């Protein structure tokens, strides 16, 4: 017999769904009124057209900003269907698709933190759509929510689930930053083995991610051999192609240090700081995982990846959604509210930015505003590290 939802639960879900739809419609109207460019979506379409025409993917410069190709070749293969749609329809589908992905991301975030109420995802999506990382993702037509959904789908399931590693591997083949999740799984398995507790599901999970990444990358190499050779032997090391380090939108440690030190290239200072934060962040994530606290491990790994990447634009920080939920559901209510205010304030855009590179001449107050995401990420890692201190058994 079909299961009939209790009237109260049905009313709550209907109310939440209605509120979400109202919020999404208002958001859609606001984005159209703001004449958002969806400039990254135009770049993706240009990449796809270049692939279909047999052109040089990494010589491409497109849009008035002359933006280059920055993702691995596999991403361009995925973008090829975009050339079949006219620009107006493509923009509509991209915005609708991202809104749908936001709802999925909210559901997966709730699953990660162990919250199962059905209507909660609609409420979270209704609010989260207005935070700066999500707004900017939609403004540019970015794929951050797709990448986050792939990773979170993979890591929010029970250990040993079917296709373990596929989400992380495919996400890494599209955009390299999620590779840190595979390193986290590998490190967790290695530490568990060293302690004599076996490897649990972690090494299998890491192996699955490696296989998925290798399969996607080899497919791209077979279809785009020249572009693959150029990317993996040269372009992958040229972080300057992505943008200037000191730009306000760059909320990675490299951007924070560039603005703090008033230099376009923080060089060795950034390399040493990033290495230290990567080590500490992975240590926290592994410790949390071995304590059976997957949510702290996953969010800690995500924050670490955002901090140590050479460039983490503000729209990459869509991981603020599970971060806030984790803090709230684990009793850190003040921290959750503060974090939500940081990512909902748009404060990093209150400081001078743009032509003339004013970010290299910030005062202390301006620097503090332009370092909010990175600072929040570091504080979260400190909190997670404090929480994960002390002995704990392995809980695969």
Coordinates of N, CA and C in Angstrom, one line a residue, residues 16 47 70 81 83 128 139 187 189 196 251 273 285 298 325 331 343 347 359 388:
X16 N 6.9 24.9 2.6 CA 8.3 25.1 2.3 C 8.6 25.2 0.8
X47 N 34.4 27.3 -25.8 CA 35.2 26.1 -25.7 C 34.6 25.0 -26.5
X70 N 40.5 27.5 -18.9 CA 41.3 27.1 -17.7 C 41.1 25.7 -17.2
X81 N 27.6 19.9 -26.0 CA 26.1 20.1 -26.3 C 25.6 21.5 -26.3
X83 N 26.6 24.0 -27.8 CA 26.6 24.7 -29.1 C 25.3 24.4 -29.8
X128 N 19.5 30.1 0.7 CA 20.9 30.0 0.2 C 21.0 30.6 -1.2
X139 N 25.2 34.4 -11.5 CA 25.6 35.6 -12.3 C 26.5 35.3 -13.5
X187 N 44.7 9.3 2.4 CA 45.4 9.5 3.6 C 44.7 8.8 4.8
X189 N 42.8 6.0 4.7 CA 43.1 4.6 4.6 C 44.5 4.3 5.0
X196 N 47.0 -0.2 12.4 CA 46.6 -1.6 12.5 C 45.1 -1.8 12.5
X251 N 39.4 34.5 -2.9 CA 39.3 34.3 -1.5 C 40.2 33.1 -1.0
X273 N 52.8 28.9 3.4 CA 51.5 28.9 4.1 C 50.5 27.9 3.6
X285 N 40.8 16.7 8.8 CA 39.8 15.9 8.0 C 39.9 14.4 8.3
X298 N 34.4 16.0 5.6 CA 34.1 16.5 4.2 C 34.2 18.0 4.1
X325 N 25.2 24.6 7.9 CA 24.3 23.5 8.4 C 25.0 22.7 9.4
X331 N 25.4 22.4 17.3 CA 25.3 23.2 18.5 C 26.1 24.5 18.5
X343 N 28.8 35.2 4.5 CA 28.5 34.8 3.1 C 27.3 35.4 2.5
X347 N 30.2 41.6 1.7 CA 31.1 42.6 2.2 C 32.4 42.7 1.4
X359 N 43.3 46.8 -5.0 CA 43.5 45.8 -4.0 C 44.9 45.7 -3.4
X388 N 38.1 17.6 17.1 CA 38.6 16.3 16.8 C 39.8 15.9 17.6

